[in-house]
């Protein structure tokens, strides 16, 4: 596609439920990033993929969070046993290569609300 | 850990005024610095990318400077317009990550 696509755009879920958020990066981009942004804050790094592998998952807050990118394109961020503190916008970005000198392109985000 | 600070947190100016947004970072070992714009409820749009070896970049009414040794960048917006109203975020790349500031919320009053 022309840009980074994220689905769903909005998700309301009950505390304790399981949630999946999907990211479809720009075609051909090998690097993919997940960030989380709370209200009034800047985005915080969660995980970085280079191809199919998670090159850096140091930003995942705990073991309830997991992400995959099995074919090196689409990625899914999975959150188990959701908590109210997980409410935020989850942003996905992609970049042509893993070189940090490239511009990164963000999607519109998935707005998650845990009630 | 890299820390990015943006000042001011909010800014309100009359249309036509020139303005400067500030960004500072604690670790000068960066690959690049990017300025982004974020509209309410939207994702981030890249405005300017400055590589670590560069001093400035210009795009239209926007000019961004980088002083890596002092850990500072500025975004200069000339002849501001109401359509410039948004939150402006700077991000520096270190290692595998882009580290973001908390943004400057800009309002341009017609």
mmCIF file of C-alpha atoms in Angstrom:
data_model
loop_
_atom_site.group_PDB
_atom_site.id
_atom_site.type_symbol
_atom_site.label_atom_id
_atom_site.label_comp_id
_atom_site.label_asym_id
_atom_site.label_seq_id
_atom_site.Cartn_x
_atom_site.Cartn_y
_atom_site.Cartn_z
ATOM 1 C CA UNK A 1 0.000 0.000 0.000
ATOM 2 C CA UNK A 2 0.929 3.651 -0.210
ATOM 3 C CA UNK A 3 1.472 4.076 3.521
ATOM 4 C CA UNK A 4 1.628 2.201 6.810
ATOM 5 C CA UNK A 5 -1.777 0.734 7.582
ATOM 6 C CA UNK A 6 -2.954 -0.166 11.089
ATOM 7 C CA UNK A 7 -6.073 -2.019 12.158
ATOM 8 C CA UNK A 8 -8.243 -1.635 14.081
ATOM 9 C CA UNK A 9 -8.183 2.138 14.294
ATOM 10 C CA UNK A 10 -10.098 1.964 17.579
ATOM 11 C CA UNK A 11 -10.562 -0.882 20.029
ATOM 12 C CA UNK A 12 -12.443 -0.924 23.313
ATOM 13 C CA UNK A 13 -11.940 -4.036 25.401
ATOM 14 C CA UNK A 14 -12.663 -5.222 28.909
ATOM 15 C CA UNK A 15 -9.945 -5.621 31.502
ATOM 16 C CA UNK A 16 -8.433 -9.093 31.311
ATOM 17 C CA UNK A 17 -9.236 -9.687 27.645
ATOM 18 C CA UNK A 18 -6.777 -10.502 24.843
ATOM 19 C CA UNK A 19 -6.131 -7.978 22.063
ATOM 20 C CA UNK A 20 -4.360 -8.136 18.708
ATOM 21 C CA UNK A 21 -3.269 -5.051 16.779
ATOM 22 C CA UNK A 22 -2.159 -5.343 13.163
ATOM 23 C CA UNK A 23 0.367 -3.343 11.162
ATOM 24 C CA UNK A 24 0.866 -3.510 7.401
ATOM 25 C CA UNK A 25 4.083 -1.615 6.573
ATOM 26 C CA UNK A 26 5.040 0.104 3.347
ATOM 27 C CA UNK A 27 5.807 -2.517 0.729
ATOM 28 C CA UNK A 28 9.478 -3.437 0.645
ATOM 29 C CA UNK A 29 10.360 -1.896 4.005
ATOM 30 C CA UNK A 30 12.437 -4.328 6.024
ATOM 31 C CA UNK A 31 12.420 -2.420 9.314
ATOM 32 C CA UNK A 32 9.253 -2.231 11.400
ATOM 33 C CA UNK A 33 8.762 -0.518 14.768
ATOM 34 C CA UNK A 34 6.011 -0.515 17.389
ATOM 35 C CA UNK A 35 5.612 2.460 19.690
ATOM 36 C CA UNK A 36 3.089 3.317 22.390
ATOM 37 C CA UNK A 37 1.888 6.855 23.056
ATOM 38 C CA UNK A 38 -0.088 7.916 26.113
ATOM 39 C CA UNK A 39 -2.038 11.157 26.242
ATOM 40 C CA UNK A 40 0.257 14.183 26.370
ATOM 41 C CA UNK A 41 3.386 12.102 26.007
ATOM 42 C CA UNK A 42 5.792 11.323 23.209
ATOM 43 C CA UNK A 43 5.848 7.853 21.647
ATOM 44 C CA UNK A 44 7.740 5.207 23.635
ATOM 45 C CA UNK A 45 9.622 2.411 21.906
ATOM 46 C CA UNK A 46 8.279 -1.119 22.257
ATOM 47 C CA UNK A 47 9.953 -3.363 19.678
ATOM 48 C CA UNK A 48 11.920 -3.271 16.417
ATOM 49 C CA UNK A 49 11.883 -5.919 13.687
ATOM 50 C CA UNK A 50 14.480 -6.371 10.991
ATOM 51 C CA UNK A 51 12.826 -8.731 8.531
ATOM 52 C CA UNK A 52 11.148 -11.561 10.425
ATOM 53 C CA UNK A 53 13.214 -11.296 13.577
ATOM 54 C CA UNK A 54 12.804 -9.042 16.601
ATOM 55 C CA UNK A 55 16.130 -7.210 16.628
ATOM 56 C CA UNK A 56 15.312 -5.287 19.802
ATOM 57 C CA UNK A 57 12.383 -5.980 22.130
ATOM 58 C CA UNK A 58 13.765 -4.073 25.097
ATOM 59 C CA UNK A 59 10.794 -1.705 25.195
ATOM 60 C CA UNK A 60 8.101 -4.322 25.798
ATOM 61 C CA UNK A 61 6.844 -3.487 29.312
ATOM 62 C CA UNK A 62 6.241 -7.060 30.507
ATOM 63 C CA UNK A 63 5.506 -10.588 29.321
ATOM 64 C CA UNK A 64 1.872 -9.769 28.571
ATOM 65 C CA UNK A 65 3.107 -8.025 25.429
ATOM 66 C CA UNK A 66 4.329 -9.979 22.420
ATOM 67 C CA UNK A 67 4.797 -9.175 18.729
ATOM 68 C CA UNK A 68 5.396 -11.251 15.624
ATOM 69 C CA UNK A 69 6.268 -10.659 11.988
ATOM 70 C CA UNK A 70 6.304 -14.182 10.521
ATOM 71 C CA UNK A 71 6.793 -13.327 6.845
ATOM 72 C CA UNK A 72 8.730 -10.121 7.188
ATOM 73 C CA UNK A 73 5.855 -7.857 6.199
ATOM 74 C CA UNK A 74 2.686 -7.673 8.341
ATOM 75 C CA UNK A 75 3.236 -7.536 12.099
ATOM 76 C CA UNK A 76 0.848 -8.254 14.954
ATOM 77 C CA UNK A 77 1.184 -6.842 18.457
ATOM 78 C CA UNK A 78 -0.499 -9.102 21.001
ATOM 79 C CA UNK A 79 -1.528 -8.048 24.490
ATOM 80 C CA UNK A 80 -2.722 -10.650 26.995
ATOM 81 C CA UNK A 81 -4.770 -10.026 30.128
ATOM 82 C CA UNK A 82 -5.207 -6.362 29.315
ATOM 83 C CA UNK A 83 -5.075 -3.798 32.109
ATOM 84 C CA UNK A 84 -6.487 -0.271 32.240
ATOM 85 C CA UNK A 85 -2.933 1.068 32.137
ATOM 86 C CA UNK A 86 -2.524 -0.432 28.679
ATOM 87 C CA UNK A 87 -4.906 2.196 27.290
ATOM 88 C CA UNK A 88 -2.943 4.242 24.764
ATOM 89 C CA UNK A 89 -2.452 4.678 21.049
ATOM 90 C CA UNK A 90 -0.207 2.034 19.555
ATOM 91 C CA UNK A 91 1.794 3.343 16.624
ATOM 92 C CA UNK A 92 3.525 1.306 13.969
ATOM 93 C CA UNK A 93 6.284 2.653 11.728
ATOM 94 C CA UNK A 94 8.368 1.231 8.930
ATOM 95 C CA UNK A 95 11.636 2.170 7.268
ATOM 96 C CA UNK A 96 13.336 1.028 4.058
ATOM 97 C CA UNK A 97 16.244 -0.643 5.863
ATOM 98 C CA UNK A 98 17.429 -1.198 9.377
ATOM 99 C CA UNK A 99 19.820 1.704 9.112
ATOM 100 C CA UNK A 100 18.753 4.305 11.640
ATOM 101 C CA UNK A 101 19.656 7.072 9.213
ATOM 102 C CA UNK A 102 16.496 6.497 7.200
ATOM 103 C CA UNK A 103 13.245 8.355 7.594
ATOM 104 C CA UNK A 104 10.597 6.344 9.367
ATOM 105 C CA UNK A 105 6.961 6.431 8.289
ATOM 106 C CA UNK A 106 4.181 6.106 10.831
ATOM 107 C CA UNK A 107 0.681 4.741 10.545
ATOM 108 C CA UNK A 108 -2.395 6.454 12.005
ATOM 109 C CA UNK A 109 -2.266 4.299 15.114
ATOM 110 C CA UNK A 110 -4.595 1.920 16.905
ATOM 111 C CA UNK A 111 -6.382 3.591 19.821
ATOM 112 C CA UNK A 112 -6.834 1.030 22.595
ATOM 113 C CA UNK A 113 -9.145 1.652 25.529
ATOM 114 C CA UNK A 114 -9.337 -0.913 28.330
ATOM 115 C CA UNK A 115 -12.412 -0.513 30.537
ATOM 116 C CA UNK B 1 19.572 6.212 28.242
ATOM 117 C CA UNK B 2 18.869 8.979 25.713
ATOM 118 C CA UNK B 3 16.508 11.656 27.015
ATOM 119 C CA UNK B 4 14.832 14.188 24.752
ATOM 120 C CA UNK B 5 13.318 17.432 26.045
ATOM 121 C CA UNK B 6 11.195 19.914 24.141
ATOM 122 C CA UNK B 7 10.579 23.504 25.138
ATOM 123 C CA UNK B 8 8.081 25.092 25.284
ATOM 124 C CA UNK B 9 5.361 22.510 25.955
ATOM 125 C CA UNK B 10 2.799 24.809 24.382
ATOM 126 C CA UNK B 11 2.966 27.925 22.252
ATOM 127 C CA UNK B 12 0.311 30.276 20.925
ATOM 128 C CA UNK B 13 1.173 32.876 18.290
ATOM 129 C CA UNK B 14 -0.722 35.205 15.939
ATOM 130 C CA UNK B 15 -0.806 34.326 12.270
ATOM 131 C CA UNK B 16 2.209 35.556 10.307
ATOM 132 C CA UNK B 17 4.663 35.400 13.169
ATOM 133 C CA UNK B 18 7.976 33.555 12.894
ATOM 134 C CA UNK B 19 8.623 31.064 15.684
ATOM 135 C CA UNK B 20 11.232 28.665 17.050
ATOM 136 C CA UNK B 21 10.716 25.311 18.721
ATOM 137 C CA UNK B 22 13.506 23.794 20.774
ATOM 138 C CA UNK B 23 14.680 20.237 21.280
ATOM 139 C CA UNK B 24 17.562 19.003 23.435
ATOM 140 C CA UNK B 25 19.005 15.540 23.920
ATOM 141 C CA UNK B 26 21.439 14.110 26.440
ATOM 142 C CA UNK B 27 23.579 11.734 24.360
ATOM 143 C CA UNK B 28 25.313 13.180 21.295
ATOM 144 C CA UNK B 29 25.927 9.707 19.776
ATOM 145 C CA UNK B 30 23.014 9.876 17.336
ATOM 146 C CA UNK B 31 22.511 8.823 13.720
ATOM 147 C CA UNK B 32 20.004 11.519 12.919
ATOM 148 C CA UNK B 33 17.304 13.799 14.265
ATOM 149 C CA UNK B 34 13.811 14.066 12.840
ATOM 150 C CA UNK B 35 11.042 16.585 13.365
ATOM 151 C CA UNK B 36 7.475 15.292 13.144
ATOM 152 C CA UNK B 37 4.060 16.867 13.104
ATOM 153 C CA UNK B 38 1.089 15.220 14.816
ATOM 154 C CA UNK B 39 -2.482 16.381 14.355
ATOM 155 C CA UNK B 40 -5.098 15.436 16.980
ATOM 156 C CA UNK B 41 -6.087 11.789 16.692
ATOM 157 C CA UNK B 42 -3.599 11.165 13.912
ATOM 158 C CA UNK B 43 -0.242 9.511 13.402
ATOM 159 C CA UNK B 44 3.089 11.255 12.929
ATOM 160 C CA UNK B 45 4.151 12.938 9.704
ATOM 161 C CA UNK B 46 7.874 13.424 9.110
ATOM 162 C CA UNK B 47 8.784 17.040 8.366
ATOM 163 C CA UNK B 48 12.578 17.126 8.248
ATOM 164 C CA UNK B 49 15.405 14.647 8.726
ATOM 165 C CA UNK B 50 18.889 15.864 9.660
ATOM 166 C CA UNK B 51 21.730 13.371 9.504
ATOM 167 C CA UNK B 52 24.302 13.581 12.294
ATOM 168 C CA UNK B 53 26.883 15.002 9.864
ATOM 169 C CA UNK B 54 24.578 17.829 8.772
ATOM 170 C CA UNK B 55 23.937 21.210 10.396
ATOM 171 C CA UNK B 56 20.537 22.072 8.952
ATOM 172 C CA UNK B 57 17.744 21.128 6.596
ATOM 173 C CA UNK B 58 15.112 23.286 4.935
ATOM 174 C CA UNK B 59 11.717 22.509 3.497
ATOM 175 C CA UNK B 60 9.529 25.393 2.424
ATOM 176 C CA UNK B 61 8.818 27.585 5.451
ATOM 177 C CA UNK B 62 10.542 25.126 7.792
ATOM 178 C CA UNK B 63 14.199 25.138 8.757
ATOM 179 C CA UNK B 64 15.721 22.718 11.239
ATOM 180 C CA UNK B 65 19.198 23.038 12.698
ATOM 181 C CA UNK B 66 21.310 20.529 14.581
ATOM 182 C CA UNK B 67 24.198 21.124 16.973
ATOM 183 C CA UNK B 68 25.147 17.596 17.904
ATOM 184 C CA UNK B 69 27.970 18.525 20.245
ATOM 185 C CA UNK B 70 25.706 20.607 22.444
ATOM 186 C CA UNK B 71 22.743 18.251 22.063
ATOM 187 C CA UNK B 72 20.374 20.797 20.586
ATOM 188 C CA UNK B 73 18.070 21.259 17.625
ATOM 189 C CA UNK B 74 15.688 24.007 16.658
ATOM 190 C CA UNK B 75 12.747 24.044 14.268
ATOM 191 C CA UNK B 76 12.118 27.455 12.756
ATOM 192 C CA UNK B 77 8.721 28.118 11.183
ATOM 193 C CA UNK B 78 8.468 31.257 9.069
ATOM 194 C CA UNK B 79 5.281 33.225 8.490
ATOM 195 C CA UNK B 80 3.105 30.894 10.568
ATOM 196 C CA UNK B 81 -0.384 29.961 9.344
ATOM 197 C CA UNK B 82 -3.443 28.576 11.176
ATOM 198 C CA UNK B 83 -2.871 25.301 9.316
ATOM 199 C CA UNK B 84 0.446 24.939 11.151
ATOM 200 C CA UNK B 85 -1.475 24.330 14.398
ATOM 201 C CA UNK B 86 -0.459 20.865 15.612
ATOM 202 C CA UNK B 87 1.925 19.142 17.999
ATOM 203 C CA UNK B 88 5.543 19.076 16.883
ATOM 204 C CA UNK B 89 7.747 16.225 18.064
ATOM 205 C CA UNK B 90 11.480 15.757 17.696
ATOM 206 C CA UNK B 91 13.106 12.343 17.732
ATOM 207 C CA UNK B 92 16.732 11.256 17.777
ATOM 208 C CA UNK B 93 17.948 7.875 16.573
ATOM 209 C CA UNK B 94 20.426 5.991 18.725
ATOM 210 C CA UNK B 95 21.060 2.287 18.368
ATOM 211 C CA UNK B 96 17.876 0.596 17.194
ATOM 212 C CA UNK B 97 15.505 3.181 18.584
ATOM 213 C CA UNK B 98 14.087 6.590 17.941
ATOM 214 C CA UNK B 99 13.739 8.540 21.181
ATOM 215 C CA UNK B 100 10.970 11.120 21.249
ATOM 216 C CA UNK B 101 10.360 14.273 23.201
ATOM 217 C CA UNK B 102 6.927 15.046 24.634
ATOM 218 C CA UNK B 103 6.218 17.607 21.944
ATOM 219 C CA UNK B 104 5.324 21.284 21.599
ATOM 220 C CA UNK B 105 1.655 22.036 21.044
ATOM 221 C CA UNK B 106 1.434 24.959 18.620
ATOM 222 C CA UNK B 107 -1.643 27.119 18.076
ATOM 223 C CA UNK B 108 -1.576 29.762 15.362
ATOM 224 C CA UNK B 109 -4.357 32.297 15.877
ATOM 225 C CA UNK B 110 -5.966 33.746 12.727
#
